[in-house]
Amino acid sequence: AFTLLYGACRQVGEAMTEMVNLYTRMKTVDINFEPLVEFLALPEEESLQPGDIDDEVQQALRKAREGHVHIQVQDVSFQYPTGDGLVLNHLSMDILPGETLALVGRNGAGKSTLVSLLCRLYPPTAGSILLNGVDVQRIPLKEYRQVLAPTFQDYRLLPLSIEESLLGKKQQDITPQDKARVE
């Protein structure tokens, strides 16, 4: 009787251990899958007609597509909605066409925040960011995102091809010209 009881307890223990391991694996898959679900839930951006964008914005975008990207950060301040103080305080700088720039500083200095502002993930609390002389807030987000290609330190790999990631298009919509742009 003792041997049977011991064997049954051991089987129950092994089953419980396996259930805990399965639960842990399911939570890990869920954590890794969540960013993809959030990405797929983003609303489709409206397609714009040529007349929907004013001439000044069109000219700035045309220059950017030709490789002339001049970014000006003018007196920009930023505070996170839940933050106690300013992360960036009256920052001004120019990034000239063709210039290489390194952002170096201690943790919490605002490097990633500045890049997030440049990508329009947040609007500045004060000041403005210009692309070729045009406030980036005036540029339709879809058009603006075709100008930038950031890589963040806390990136997530999504099950997309490189072309889909860079172009923001589905695989079946990618043209040979698009592939040339990617290369």
PDB file of C-alpha atoms in Angstrom:
ATOM      1  CA  ALA A   1       0.000   0.000   0.000  1.00  0.00           C
ATOM      2  CA  PHE A   2       2.864   2.352   0.843  1.00  0.00           C
ATOM      3  CA  THR A   3       4.535   1.673  -2.511  1.00  0.00           C
ATOM      4  CA  LEU A   4       1.296   2.356  -4.390  1.00  0.00           C
ATOM      5  CA  LEU A   5       0.684   5.574  -2.423  1.00  0.00           C
ATOM      6  CA  TYR A   6       4.282   6.711  -2.958  1.00  0.00           C
ATOM      7  CA  GLY A   7       4.032   6.011  -6.727  1.00  0.00           C
ATOM      8  CA  ALA A   8       0.721   7.882  -7.001  1.00  0.00           C
ATOM      9  CA  CYS A   9       2.113  10.904  -5.119  1.00  0.00           C
ATOM     10  CA  ARG A  10       5.173  10.912  -7.343  1.00  0.00           C
ATOM     11  CA  GLN A  11       3.015  10.845 -10.513  1.00  0.00           C
ATOM     12  CA  VAL A  12       0.852  13.695  -9.174  1.00  0.00           C
ATOM     13  CA  GLY A  13       4.028  15.707  -8.390  1.00  0.00           C
ATOM     14  CA  GLU A  14       5.429  15.128 -11.878  1.00  0.00           C
ATOM     15  CA  ALA A  15       2.102  16.117 -13.433  1.00  0.00           C
ATOM     16  CA  MET A  16       2.018  19.320 -11.359  1.00  0.00           C
ATOM     17  CA  THR A  17       5.597  20.147 -12.380  1.00  0.00           C
ATOM     18  CA  GLU A  18       4.709  19.617 -16.047  1.00  0.00           C
ATOM     19  CA  MET A  19       1.627  21.858 -15.687  1.00  0.00           C
ATOM     20  CA  VAL A  20       3.751  24.634 -14.146  1.00  0.00           C
ATOM     21  CA  ASN A  21       6.311  24.280 -16.966  1.00  0.00           C
ATOM     22  CA  LEU A  22       3.571  24.445 -19.601  1.00  0.00           C
ATOM     23  CA  TYR A  23       2.041  27.510 -17.933  1.00  0.00           C
ATOM     24  CA  THR A  24       5.470  29.211 -17.887  1.00  0.00           C
ATOM     25  CA  ARG A  25       6.022  28.444 -21.569  1.00  0.00           C
ATOM     26  CA  MET A  26       2.555  29.765 -22.444  1.00  0.00           C
ATOM     27  CA  LYS A  27       3.226  33.030 -20.576  1.00  0.00           C
ATOM     28  CA  THR A  28       6.587  33.394 -22.350  1.00  0.00           C
ATOM     29  CA  VAL A  29       4.949  32.906 -25.752  1.00  0.00           C
ATOM     30  CA  ASP A  30       2.254  35.419 -24.758  1.00  0.00           C
ATOM     31  CA  ILE A  31       4.872  38.016 -23.750  1.00  0.00           C
ATOM     32  CA  ASN A  32       6.728  37.584 -27.043  1.00  0.00           C
ATOM     33  CA  PHE A  33       3.511  37.563 -29.080  1.00  0.00           C
ATOM     34  CA  GLU A  34       1.928  40.657 -27.465  1.00  0.00           C
ATOM     35  CA  PRO A  35       3.942  43.277 -29.443  1.00  0.00           C
ATOM     36  CA  LEU A  36       2.902  41.608 -32.711  1.00  0.00           C
ATOM     37  CA  VAL A  37      -0.768  41.669 -31.703  1.00  0.00           C
ATOM     38  CA  GLU A  38      -0.466  45.366 -30.739  1.00  0.00           C
ATOM     39  CA  PHE A  39       1.265  46.135 -34.057  1.00  0.00           C
ATOM     40  CA  LEU A  40      -1.407  44.334 -36.062  1.00  0.00           C
ATOM     41  CA  ALA A  41      -4.149  46.172 -34.138  1.00  0.00           C
ATOM     42  CA  LEU A  42      -2.843  49.583 -35.254  1.00  0.00           C
ATOM     43  CA  PRO A  43      -5.329  51.297 -37.570  1.00  0.00           C
ATOM     44  CA  GLU A  44      -4.512  51.468 -41.252  1.00  0.00           C
ATOM     45  CA  GLU A  45      -3.382  54.929 -42.248  1.00  0.00           C
ATOM     46  CA  GLU A  46      -5.536  56.777 -44.723  1.00  0.00           C
ATOM     47  CA  SER A  47      -4.208  57.006 -48.232  1.00  0.00           C
ATOM     48  CA  LEU A  48      -3.634  60.588 -49.283  1.00  0.00           C
ATOM     49  CA  GLN A  49      -4.341  62.213 -52.588  1.00  0.00           C
ATOM     50  CA  PRO A  50      -1.724  64.591 -54.095  1.00  0.00           C
ATOM     51  CA  GLY A  51      -3.874  67.649 -53.248  1.00  0.00           C
ATOM     52  CA  ASP A  52      -4.190  66.647 -49.581  1.00  0.00           C
ATOM     53  CA  ILE A  53      -0.654  67.853 -48.779  1.00  0.00           C
ATOM     54  CA  ASP A  54       0.203  71.531 -49.147  1.00  0.00           C
ATOM     55  CA  ASP A  55       3.018  72.646 -51.461  1.00  0.00           C
ATOM     56  CA  GLU A  56       5.497  73.498 -48.685  1.00  0.00           C
ATOM     57  CA  VAL A  57       5.145  70.027 -47.137  1.00  0.00           C
ATOM     58  CA  GLN A  58       5.383  68.357 -50.563  1.00  0.00           C
ATOM     59  CA  GLN A  59       8.584  70.260 -51.315  1.00  0.00           C
ATOM     60  CA  ALA A  60      10.132  69.257 -47.961  1.00  0.00           C
ATOM     61  CA  LEU A  61       9.227  65.608 -48.588  1.00  0.00           C
ATOM     62  CA  ARG A  62      10.546  65.731 -52.157  1.00  0.00           C
ATOM     63  CA  LYS A  63      13.906  67.028 -50.874  1.00  0.00           C
ATOM     64  CA  ALA A  64      13.976  64.290 -48.225  1.00  0.00           C
ATOM     65  CA  ARG A  65      13.303  61.575 -50.809  1.00  0.00           C
ATOM     66  CA  GLU A  66      16.191  62.974 -52.859  1.00  0.00           C
ATOM     67  CA  GLY A  67      18.493  62.554 -49.855  1.00  0.00           C
ATOM     68  CA  HIS A  68      18.467  66.146 -48.613  1.00  0.00           C
ATOM     69  CA  VAL A  69      17.362  65.736 -44.994  1.00  0.00           C
ATOM     70  CA  HIS A  70      17.891  68.762 -42.760  1.00  0.00           C
ATOM     71  CA  ILE A  71      16.445  68.341 -39.273  1.00  0.00           C
ATOM     72  CA  GLN A  72      16.217  71.267 -36.888  1.00  0.00           C
ATOM     73  CA  VAL A  73      15.305  70.866 -33.239  1.00  0.00           C
ATOM     74  CA  GLN A  74      14.158  74.278 -32.033  1.00  0.00           C
ATOM     75  CA  ASP A  75      13.902  74.963 -28.306  1.00  0.00           C
ATOM     76  CA  VAL A  76      12.356  71.535 -27.639  1.00  0.00           C
ATOM     77  CA  SER A  77      11.320  70.530 -24.146  1.00  0.00           C
ATOM     78  CA  PHE A  78       9.665  67.262 -23.219  1.00  0.00           C
ATOM     79  CA  GLN A  79       8.098  65.756 -20.137  1.00  0.00           C
ATOM     80  CA  TYR A  80       6.548  62.300 -20.059  1.00  0.00           C
ATOM     81  CA  PRO A  81       2.882  62.362 -19.004  1.00  0.00           C
ATOM     82  CA  THR A  82       3.692  60.418 -15.834  1.00  0.00           C
ATOM     83  CA  GLY A  83       7.076  62.102 -15.250  1.00  0.00           C
ATOM     84  CA  ASP A  84       8.019  64.549 -12.543  1.00  0.00           C
ATOM     85  CA  GLY A  85      10.236  66.864 -14.579  1.00  0.00           C
ATOM     86  CA  LEU A  86      11.515  67.707 -18.022  1.00  0.00           C
ATOM     87  CA  VAL A  87      13.602  65.051 -19.740  1.00  0.00           C
ATOM     88  CA  LEU A  88      14.654  67.588 -22.390  1.00  0.00           C
ATOM     89  CA  ASN A  89      14.812  71.266 -21.476  1.00  0.00           C
ATOM     90  CA  HIS A  90      15.010  73.842 -24.312  1.00  0.00           C
ATOM     91  CA  LEU A  91      17.154  71.679 -26.604  1.00  0.00           C
ATOM     92  CA  SER A  92      18.150  73.205 -29.938  1.00  0.00           C
ATOM     93  CA  MET A  93      20.298  71.565 -32.607  1.00  0.00           C
ATOM     94  CA  ASP A  94      20.734  71.175 -36.358  1.00  0.00           C
ATOM     95  CA  ILE A  95      21.337  67.894 -38.145  1.00  0.00           C
ATOM     96  CA  LEU A  96      22.616  68.866 -41.557  1.00  0.00           C
ATOM     97  CA  PRO A  97      22.139  66.803 -44.745  1.00  0.00           C
ATOM     98  CA  GLY A  98      24.698  63.992 -44.906  1.00  0.00           C
ATOM     99  CA  GLU A  99      25.916  64.643 -41.377  1.00  0.00           C
ATOM    100  CA  THR A 100      26.606  61.747 -39.032  1.00  0.00           C
ATOM    101  CA  LEU A 101      25.624  62.395 -35.453  1.00  0.00           C
ATOM    102  CA  ALA A 102      26.279  60.365 -32.300  1.00  0.00           C
ATOM    103  CA  LEU A 103      24.091  60.866 -29.242  1.00  0.00           C
ATOM    104  CA  VAL A 104      26.206  60.113 -26.194  1.00  0.00           C
ATOM    105  CA  GLY A 105      25.271  60.569 -22.567  1.00  0.00           C
ATOM    106  CA  ARG A 106      24.487  58.907 -19.286  1.00  0.00           C
ATOM    107  CA  ASN A 107      21.342  56.861 -18.693  1.00  0.00           C
ATOM    108  CA  GLY A 108      18.304  59.097 -18.455  1.00  0.00           C
ATOM    109  CA  ALA A 109      19.945  61.993 -20.309  1.00  0.00           C
ATOM    110  CA  GLY A 110      17.203  61.976 -22.969  1.00  0.00           C
ATOM    111  CA  LYS A 111      18.923  60.302 -25.942  1.00  0.00           C
ATOM    112  CA  SER A 112      16.142  57.791 -26.637  1.00  0.00           C
ATOM    113  CA  THR A 113      13.528  60.428 -25.864  1.00  0.00           C
ATOM    114  CA  LEU A 114      15.011  62.726 -28.513  1.00  0.00           C
ATOM    115  CA  VAL A 115      14.946  59.928 -31.088  1.00  0.00           C
ATOM    116  CA  SER A 116      11.326  59.145 -30.118  1.00  0.00           C
ATOM    117  CA  LEU A 117      10.432  62.804 -30.645  1.00  0.00           C
ATOM    118  CA  LEU A 118      12.201  62.837 -34.013  1.00  0.00           C
ATOM    119  CA  CYS A 119      10.133  59.774 -34.991  1.00  0.00           C
ATOM    120  CA  ARG A 120       6.928  61.481 -33.808  1.00  0.00           C
ATOM    121  CA  LEU A 121       6.204  58.792 -31.256  1.00  0.00           C
ATOM    122  CA  TYR A 122       5.482  61.706 -28.897  1.00  0.00           C
ATOM    123  CA  PRO A 123       4.812  65.388 -29.562  1.00  0.00           C
ATOM    124  CA  PRO A 124       7.206  67.838 -27.882  1.00  0.00           C
ATOM    125  CA  THR A 125       5.904  69.510 -24.729  1.00  0.00           C
ATOM    126  CA  ALA A 126       7.322  72.773 -26.104  1.00  0.00           C
ATOM    127  CA  GLY A 127       9.286  73.833 -29.172  1.00  0.00           C
ATOM    128  CA  SER A 128       9.267  72.273 -32.614  1.00  0.00           C
ATOM    129  CA  ILE A 129      11.102  69.858 -34.870  1.00  0.00           C
ATOM    130  CA  LEU A 130      11.502  70.790 -38.531  1.00  0.00           C
ATOM    131  CA  LEU A 131      12.244  68.645 -41.570  1.00  0.00           C
ATOM    132  CA  ASN A 132      13.644  70.774 -44.389  1.00  0.00           C
ATOM    133  CA  GLY A 133      12.046  73.847 -42.803  1.00  0.00           C
ATOM    134  CA  VAL A 134       8.589  72.317 -42.185  1.00  0.00           C
ATOM    135  CA  ASP A 135       7.251  71.440 -38.740  1.00  0.00           C
ATOM    136  CA  VAL A 136       7.052  67.632 -38.698  1.00  0.00           C
ATOM    137  CA  GLN A 137       3.625  67.820 -37.029  1.00  0.00           C
ATOM    138  CA  ARG A 138       2.283  69.193 -40.352  1.00  0.00           C
ATOM    139  CA  ILE A 139       3.607  66.231 -42.332  1.00  0.00           C
ATOM    140  CA  PRO A 140       1.235  63.249 -42.620  1.00  0.00           C
ATOM    141  CA  LEU A 141       2.624  60.485 -40.435  1.00  0.00           C
ATOM    142  CA  LYS A 142       2.707  57.903 -43.228  1.00  0.00           C
ATOM    143  CA  GLU A 143       4.753  60.247 -45.422  1.00  0.00           C
ATOM    144  CA  TYR A 144       7.051  61.231 -42.570  1.00  0.00           C
ATOM    145  CA  ARG A 145       7.758  57.617 -41.639  1.00  0.00           C
ATOM    146  CA  GLN A 146       9.070  57.013 -45.153  1.00  0.00           C
ATOM    147  CA  VAL A 147      11.853  59.502 -44.404  1.00  0.00           C
ATOM    148  CA  LEU A 148      13.140  57.889 -41.188  1.00  0.00           C
ATOM    149  CA  ALA A 149      14.503  54.421 -40.448  1.00  0.00           C
ATOM    150  CA  PRO A 150      15.312  54.250 -36.728  1.00  0.00           C
ATOM    151  CA  THR A 151      16.592  51.183 -34.906  1.00  0.00           C
ATOM    152  CA  PHE A 152      15.853  51.311 -31.203  1.00  0.00           C
ATOM    153  CA  GLN A 153      17.837  49.643 -28.445  1.00  0.00           C
ATOM    154  CA  ASP A 154      14.710  47.802 -27.270  1.00  0.00           C
ATOM    155  CA  TYR A 155      13.583  46.549 -30.669  1.00  0.00           C
ATOM    156  CA  ARG A 156      11.143  43.700 -31.277  1.00  0.00           C
ATOM    157  CA  LEU A 157      11.495  41.317 -34.166  1.00  0.00           C
ATOM    158  CA  LEU A 158       8.204  40.916 -35.976  1.00  0.00           C
ATOM    159  CA  PRO A 159       7.461  38.141 -38.462  1.00  0.00           C
ATOM    160  CA  LEU A 160       7.891  40.486 -41.430  1.00  0.00           C
ATOM    161  CA  SER A 161      10.423  40.468 -44.228  1.00  0.00           C
ATOM    162  CA  ILE A 162      13.054  43.199 -44.350  1.00  0.00           C
ATOM    163  CA  GLU A 163      11.240  44.742 -47.316  1.00  0.00           C
ATOM    164  CA  GLU A 164       7.903  44.791 -45.455  1.00  0.00           C
ATOM    165  CA  SER A 165       9.532  46.324 -42.377  1.00  0.00           C
ATOM    166  CA  LEU A 166      11.363  49.061 -44.268  1.00  0.00           C
ATOM    167  CA  LEU A 167       8.680  49.899 -46.826  1.00  0.00           C
ATOM    168  CA  GLY A 168       5.589  49.495 -44.667  1.00  0.00           C
ATOM    169  CA  LYS A 169       3.980  47.435 -47.431  1.00  0.00           C
ATOM    170  CA  LYS A 170       2.648  43.903 -47.622  1.00  0.00           C
ATOM    171  CA  GLN A 171       4.806  41.437 -49.540  1.00  0.00           C
ATOM    172  CA  GLN A 172       2.343  41.198 -52.447  1.00  0.00           C
ATOM    173  CA  ASP A 173       2.383  45.025 -52.872  1.00  0.00           C
ATOM    174  CA  ILE A 174       6.187  45.359 -53.129  1.00  0.00           C
ATOM    175  CA  THR A 175       7.361  46.332 -56.604  1.00  0.00           C
ATOM    176  CA  PRO A 176      10.809  45.797 -58.189  1.00  0.00           C
ATOM    177  CA  GLN A 177      11.417  49.550 -57.700  1.00  0.00           C
ATOM    178  CA  ASP A 178      10.669  49.116 -53.983  1.00  0.00           C
ATOM    179  CA  LYS A 179      13.193  46.271 -53.778  1.00  0.00           C
ATOM    180  CA  ALA A 180      15.781  48.511 -55.430  1.00  0.00           C
ATOM    181  CA  ARG A 181      15.054  51.227 -52.825  1.00  0.00           C
ATOM    182  CA  VAL A 182      15.556  48.702 -50.031  1.00  0.00           C
ATOM    183  CA  GLU A 183      18.926  47.642 -51.428  1.00  0.00           C
TER     184      GLU A 183
END
